[in-house]
PDB file of C-alpha atoms in Angstrom:
ATOM      1  CA  GLU A   1       0.019  -0.202   0.062  1.00 49.00           C
ATOM      2  CA  GLN A   2       1.179   3.464  -0.710  1.00 54.00           C
ATOM      3  CA  LYS A   3       3.185   5.018   2.165  1.00 57.00           C
ATOM      4  CA  ASP A   4       1.905   8.618   1.264  1.00 63.00           C
ATOM      5  CA  LYS A   5      -1.674   7.734   1.603  1.00 77.00           C
ATOM      6  CA  THR A   6      -3.495   9.876   4.204  1.00 85.00           C
ATOM      7  CA  VAL A   7      -4.720   8.169   7.239  1.00 89.00           C
ATOM      8  CA  PHE A   8      -6.643   9.742  10.156  1.00 92.00           C
ATOM      9  CA  ILE A   9      -7.412   9.129  13.854  1.00 90.00           C
ATOM     10  CA  VAL A  10     -10.881   9.693  15.066  1.00 91.00           C
ATOM     11  CA  LYS A  11     -11.077  10.590  18.645  1.00 87.00           C
ATOM     12  CA  PRO A  12     -14.539  10.969  20.343  1.00 86.00           C
ATOM     13  CA  ASP A  13     -14.868  14.544  21.703  1.00 81.00           C
ATOM     14  CA  GLU A  14     -16.193  13.275  25.140  1.00 74.00           C
ATOM     15  CA  GLY A  15     -13.690  10.354  25.375  1.00 69.00           C
ATOM     16  CA  SER A  16     -10.975   9.352  27.490  1.00 69.00           C
ATOM     17  CA  GLN A  17      -8.298   6.615  28.241  1.00 68.00           C
ATOM     18  CA  GLY A  18      -8.569   5.584  24.668  1.00 68.00           C
ATOM     19  CA  GLU A  19     -12.174   4.600  24.535  1.00 77.00           C
ATOM     20  CA  GLY A  20     -13.745   4.906  21.057  1.00 80.00           C
ATOM     21  CA  ILE A  21     -10.470   5.820  19.171  1.00 87.00           C
ATOM     22  CA  TYR A  22     -10.134   4.448  15.784  1.00 87.00           C
ATOM     23  CA  ILE A  23      -8.199   4.839  12.575  1.00 89.00           C
ATOM     24  CA  ILE A  24      -9.302   5.365   9.246  1.00 90.00           C
ATOM     25  CA  GLN A  25      -7.916   5.500   5.537  1.00 88.00           C
ATOM     26  CA  GLU A  26     -11.029   6.866   3.662  1.00 85.00           C
ATOM     27  CA  PRO A  27     -13.542   9.424   4.857  1.00 84.00           C
ATOM     28  CA  ARG A  28     -16.161   7.015   4.168  1.00 88.00           C
ATOM     29  CA  GLU A  29     -15.147   4.800   6.879  1.00 88.00           C
ATOM     30  CA  TYR A  30     -16.018   7.449   9.573  1.00 87.00           C
ATOM     31  CA  ILE A  31     -18.815   6.082  11.763  1.00 87.00           C
ATOM     32  CA  PHE A  32     -21.632   8.710  12.058  1.00 83.00           C
ATOM     33  CA  ASN A  33     -23.075   7.758  15.501  1.00 82.00           C
ATOM     34  CA  GLY A  34     -24.677  11.133  16.628  1.00 83.00           C
ATOM     35  CA  SER A  35     -21.470  11.714  18.829  1.00 83.00           C
ATOM     36  CA  LYS A  36     -19.003  14.588  17.996  1.00 88.00           C
ATOM     37  CA  HIS A  37     -15.481  13.375  16.989  1.00 90.00           C
ATOM     38  CA  ILE A  38     -12.051  14.979  16.615  1.00 88.00           C
ATOM     39  CA  VAL A  39     -10.485  14.043  13.353  1.00 91.00           C
ATOM     40  CA  GLN A  40      -6.597  14.410  13.282  1.00 91.00           C
ATOM     41  CA  THR A  41      -4.145  13.429  10.223  1.00 91.00           C
ATOM     42  CA  TYR A  42      -2.176  10.603  11.374  1.00 89.00           C
ATOM     43  CA  ILE A  43       1.456  11.293  11.589  1.00 89.00           C
ATOM     44  CA  HIS A  44       2.789   8.577   9.190  1.00 83.00           C
ATOM     45  CA  ASN A  45       6.475   8.880  10.069  1.00 89.00           C
ATOM     46  CA  PRO A  46       6.551   9.377  13.833  1.00 93.00           C
ATOM     47  CA  MET A  47       9.794   9.472  15.731  1.00 94.00           C
ATOM     48  CA  LEU A  48      10.299   6.053  17.106  1.00 96.00           C
ATOM     49  CA  LEU A  49      12.273   4.905  20.122  1.00 95.00           C
ATOM     50  CA  GLU A  50      13.299   1.055  20.193  1.00 94.00           C
ATOM     51  CA  GLY A  51      10.947   0.777  17.122  1.00 96.00           C
ATOM     52  CA  LEU A  52       7.978   1.943  19.387  1.00 96.00           C
ATOM     53  CA  LYS A  53       5.805   4.884  18.623  1.00 96.00           C
ATOM     54  CA  PHE A  54       5.543   7.060  21.655  1.00 96.00           C
ATOM     55  CA  ASP A  55       4.083  10.441  22.723  1.00 95.00           C
ATOM     56  CA  PHE A  56       4.770  12.764  25.740  1.00 95.00           C
ATOM     57  CA  ARG A  57       2.219  13.918  28.186  1.00 93.00           C
ATOM     58  CA  ILE A  58       3.320  17.555  29.013  1.00 94.00           C
ATOM     59  CA  TYR A  59       1.864  19.340  31.908  1.00 93.00           C
ATOM     60  CA  VAL A  60       1.174  23.046  31.792  1.00 93.00           C
ATOM     61  CA  VAL A  61       0.037  25.420  34.328  1.00 90.00           C
ATOM     62  CA  VAL A  62      -1.911  28.545  33.267  1.00 89.00           C
ATOM     63  CA  ALA A  63      -1.294  31.032  36.138  1.00 88.00           C
ATOM     64  CA  SER A  64      -3.127  33.874  34.516  1.00 88.00           C
ATOM     65  CA  LEU A  65      -5.345  34.292  31.403  1.00 88.00           C
ATOM     66  CA  ASP A  66      -5.161  38.253  31.474  1.00 86.00           C
ATOM     67  CA  PRO A  67      -2.264  38.873  31.097  1.00 91.00           C
ATOM     68  CA  LEU A  68      -1.499  35.165  29.595  1.00 92.00           C
ATOM     69  CA  GLU A  69       0.954  33.621  32.194  1.00 93.00           C
ATOM     70  CA  VAL A  70       1.754  29.953  31.325  1.00 93.00           C
ATOM     71  CA  TYR A  71       4.485  27.552  32.867  1.00 94.00           C
ATOM     72  CA  VAL A  72       5.757  24.220  31.265  1.00 95.00           C
ATOM     73  CA  CYS A  73       6.675  21.442  33.493  1.00 94.00           C
ATOM     74  CA  ARG A  74      10.118  20.151  32.600  1.00 93.00           C
ATOM     75  CA  GLU A  75       8.873  16.627  33.516  1.00 94.00           C
ATOM     76  CA  GLY A  76       6.009  14.477  32.200  1.00 93.00           C
ATOM     77  CA  LEU A  77       5.081  11.089  31.018  1.00 93.00           C
ATOM     78  CA  ALA A  78       6.169   9.195  27.851  1.00 95.00           C
ATOM     79  CA  ARG A  79       3.678   6.738  26.749  1.00 94.00           C
ATOM     80  CA  PHE A  80       4.671   3.820  24.412  1.00 96.00           C
ATOM     81  CA  CYS A  81       3.082   1.618  22.221  1.00 96.00           C
ATOM     82  CA  THR A  82       3.716  -1.966  22.943  1.00 97.00           C
ATOM     83  CA  ILE A  83       3.976  -3.562  19.405  1.00 96.00           C
ATOM     84  CA  PRO A  84       6.775  -2.033  17.063  1.00 97.00           C
ATOM     85  CA  TYR A  85       5.492   0.464  14.728  1.00 96.00           C
ATOM     86  CA  GLN A  86       4.533  -0.146  11.054  1.00 94.00           C
ATOM     87  CA  PHE A  87       2.772   2.411   8.691  1.00 90.00           C
ATOM     88  CA  PRO A  88      -0.958   1.625   8.908  1.00 89.00           C
ATOM     89  CA  THR A  89      -2.281  -0.516   5.992  1.00 88.00           C
ATOM     90  CA  THR A  90      -5.653  -2.434   5.805  1.00 86.00           C
ATOM     91  CA  LYS A  91      -3.774  -5.501   7.288  1.00 92.00           C
ATOM     92  CA  ASN A  92      -2.618  -3.601  10.491  1.00 92.00           C
ATOM     93  CA  ILE A  93      -4.832  -0.739  10.982  1.00 89.00           C
ATOM     94  CA  HIS A  94      -6.773  -2.147  13.776  1.00 90.00           C
ATOM     95  CA  GLU A  95      -3.587  -2.943  15.725  1.00 93.00           C
ATOM     96  CA  ALA A  96      -4.285  -0.362  18.574  1.00 89.00           C
ATOM     97  CA  TYR A  97      -1.103  -1.467  20.302  1.00 93.00           C
ATOM     98  CA  MET A  98       0.697  -0.401  17.557  1.00 94.00           C
ATOM     99  CA  HIS A  99      -0.788   2.920  16.419  1.00 93.00           C
ATOM    100  CA  LEU A 100      -2.193   4.197  19.614  1.00 90.00           C
ATOM    101  CA  THR A 101      -0.152   5.204  22.710  1.00 91.00           C
ATOM    102  CA  ASN A 102      -2.872   5.384  25.384  1.00 88.00           C
ATOM    103  CA  TYR A 103      -1.629   3.865  28.631  1.00 88.00           C
ATOM    104  CA  SER A 104      -5.114   2.827  29.353  1.00 86.00           C
ATOM    105  CA  LEU A 105      -5.169   0.534  26.060  1.00 87.00           C
ATOM    106  CA  ASN A 106      -1.562  -0.595  26.086  1.00 90.00           C
ATOM    107  CA  LYS A 107      -1.564  -1.875  29.841  1.00 90.00           C
ATOM    108  CA  ARG A 108      -3.778  -4.564  28.590  1.00 90.00           C
ATOM    109  CA  SER A 109      -1.361  -5.663  25.794  1.00 92.00           C
ATOM    110  CA  ALA A 110       0.787  -8.881  26.498  1.00 91.00           C
ATOM    111  CA  GLY A 111       3.766  -6.700  25.160  1.00 91.00           C
ATOM    112  CA  TYR A 112       3.252  -4.075  28.014  1.00 89.00           C
ATOM    113  CA  LEU A 113       6.245  -3.830  30.083  1.00 89.00           C
ATOM    114  CA  HIS A 114       5.819  -2.495  33.728  1.00 89.00           C
ATOM    115  CA  THR A 115       9.375  -1.505  35.353  1.00 87.00           C
ATOM    116  CA  GLU A 116      10.785   0.672  38.102  1.00 84.00           C
ATOM    117  CA  SER A 117      13.438   1.797  35.698  1.00 82.00           C
ATOM    118  CA  ASP A 118      12.928   5.143  33.990  1.00 77.00           C
ATOM    119  CA  MET A 119      15.142   4.122  30.840  1.00 80.00           C
ATOM    120  CA  ASP A 120      12.728   1.316  29.703  1.00 86.00           C
ATOM    121  CA  GLY A 121       9.151   0.160  30.010  1.00 90.00           C
ATOM    122  CA  SER A 122       5.918   1.157  28.352  1.00 93.00           C
ATOM    123  CA  LYS A 123       5.561   4.092  30.590  1.00 93.00           C
ATOM    124  CA  ARG A 124       8.559   6.317  31.350  1.00 94.00           C
ATOM    125  CA  THR A 125       9.624   9.815  32.545  1.00 95.00           C
ATOM    126  CA  VAL A 126       9.851  12.517  29.690  1.00 96.00           C
ATOM    127  CA  SER A 127      13.521  13.294  30.961  1.00 96.00           C
ATOM    128  CA  SER A 128      14.594   9.673  30.488  1.00 96.00           C
ATOM    129  CA  VAL A 129      13.225   9.638  26.885  1.00 96.00           C
ATOM    130  CA  LEU A 130      14.966  12.807  26.045  1.00 97.00           C
ATOM    131  CA  ARG A 131      18.307  11.223  27.450  1.00 96.00           C
ATOM    132  CA  SER A 132      17.871   8.366  25.169  1.00 96.00           C
ATOM    133  CA  LEU A 133      17.098  10.548  22.362  1.00 96.00           C
ATOM    134  CA  ARG A 134      20.230  12.585  23.094  1.00 97.00           C
ATOM    135  CA  GLU A 135      22.382   9.363  23.286  1.00 96.00           C
ATOM    136  CA  ARG A 136      20.930   8.505  19.817  1.00 95.00           C
ATOM    137  CA  GLY A 137      22.123  11.635  18.263  1.00 96.00           C
ATOM    138  CA  HIS A 138      18.723  13.656  18.564  1.00 96.00           C
ATOM    139  CA  ASP A 139      19.005  17.374  19.196  1.00 98.00           C
ATOM    140  CA  VAL A 140      16.788  17.397  22.387  1.00 97.00           C
ATOM    141  CA  GLU A 141      17.219  20.999  23.106  1.00 97.00           C
ATOM    142  CA  ARG A 142      15.596  21.901  19.813  1.00 97.00           C
ATOM    143  CA  ILE A 143      13.046  18.982  20.459  1.00 97.00           C
ATOM    144  CA  TRP A 144      11.960  20.776  23.897  1.00 97.00           C
ATOM    145  CA  CYS A 145      12.160  24.235  22.070  1.00 97.00           C
ATOM    146  CA  GLN A 146       9.500  22.820  19.654  1.00 97.00           C
ATOM    147  CA  ILE A 147       7.380  21.558  22.522  1.00 96.00           C
ATOM    148  CA  GLU A 148       7.420  24.866  24.433  1.00 96.00           C
ATOM    149  CA  MET A 149       6.577  26.667  21.171  1.00 97.00           C
ATOM    150  CA  LEU A 150       3.541  24.247  20.578  1.00 96.00           C
ATOM    151  CA  VAL A 151       2.399  24.946  23.846  1.00 95.00           C
ATOM    152  CA  VAL A 152       2.589  28.725  23.631  1.00 95.00           C
ATOM    153  CA  LYS A 153       0.795  28.590  20.257  1.00 96.00           C
ATOM    154  CA  THR A 154      -1.804  26.475  21.595  1.00 95.00           C
ATOM    155  CA  MET A 155      -2.604  28.643  24.504  1.00 94.00           C
ATOM    156  CA  ILE A 156      -2.418  31.881  22.334  1.00 95.00           C
ATOM    157  CA  ALA A 157      -5.247  30.139  20.139  1.00 96.00           C
ATOM    158  CA  ILE A 158      -7.224  28.701  22.693  1.00 94.00           C
ATOM    159  CA  ALA A 159      -6.911  31.772  25.428  1.00 94.00           C
ATOM    160  CA  PRO A 160     -10.030  33.697  24.132  1.00 94.00           C
ATOM    161  CA  GLU A 161     -12.056  30.733  24.534  1.00 92.00           C
ATOM    162  CA  LEU A 162     -10.771  29.871  27.913  1.00 89.00           C
ATOM    163  CA  LYS A 163     -11.374  33.403  29.036  1.00 90.00           C
ATOM    164  CA  VAL A 164     -15.132  32.933  28.282  1.00 91.00           C
ATOM    165  CA  GLU A 165     -15.419  29.607  29.828  1.00 85.00           C
ATOM    166  CA  TYR A 166     -13.573  30.897  32.968  1.00 83.00           C
ATOM    167  CA  LYS A 167     -15.950  33.831  33.153  1.00 84.00           C
ATOM    168  CA  ALA A 168     -18.973  31.718  32.815  1.00 85.00           C
ATOM    169  CA  GLN A 169     -17.754  29.238  35.607  1.00 78.00           C
ATOM    170  CA  LEU A 170     -17.336  32.147  37.989  1.00 76.00           C
ATOM    171  CA  ALA A 171     -20.549  33.703  37.289  1.00 73.00           C
ATOM    172  CA  ARG A 172     -22.201  30.264  37.936  1.00 76.00           C
ATOM    173  CA  GLY A 173     -20.272  30.061  41.232  1.00 70.00           C
ATOM    174  CA  GLY A 174     -18.194  27.257  39.706  1.00 61.00           C
ATOM    175  CA  PRO A 175     -14.628  26.699  40.485  1.00 64.00           C
ATOM    176  CA  SER A 176     -11.978  29.381  39.759  1.00 64.00           C
ATOM    177  CA  CYS A 177      -9.760  26.621  38.190  1.00 63.00           C
ATOM    178  CA  PHE A 178     -10.142  23.944  35.549  1.00 56.00           C
ATOM    179  CA  GLN A 179      -8.382  21.340  33.761  1.00 62.00           C
ATOM    180  CA  VAL A 180      -8.021  21.564  29.949  1.00 59.00           C
ATOM    181  CA  GLY A 181      -6.936  18.213  28.178  1.00 58.00           C
ATOM    182  CA  LEU A 182      -4.876  18.446  24.785  1.00 51.00           C
TER     183      LEU A 182
END
């Protein structure tokens, strides 16, 4: 199959812990079920470590919305798939343990590796993964800078909506803080 074919990840808007996520290759494969979904282009050439796809869970504190004041935690979680990565094809597109990094899914995989070491395993610290990447010749300062820029751009993009939601919560007597998951 063509490696340049666009693939999409479909995520339920109200979902969590990997529930209801699926991958499609054609828009006609989208399941219309009355729920809202977020559809993202699948990154077909992800950075791999030990042949496995992974992601970072980065924690951000928004200290103020006006003026916008944001802090990015230098530590976080790295979540790994438990089956070595291959480009999605009709034969492997349903291999959740290969394509989806969600901990809630992968902890059920026979390939899930629980360890107290931060240098291996299916769930690691961001700093240990960055060390591993540095050892393999990657420019981790550049990677971290890109992560920070992504956070900044995301926060600038969503700040107006966050301000509206924050004011609405306060007007209803709700909490003066809330969590935003990205």
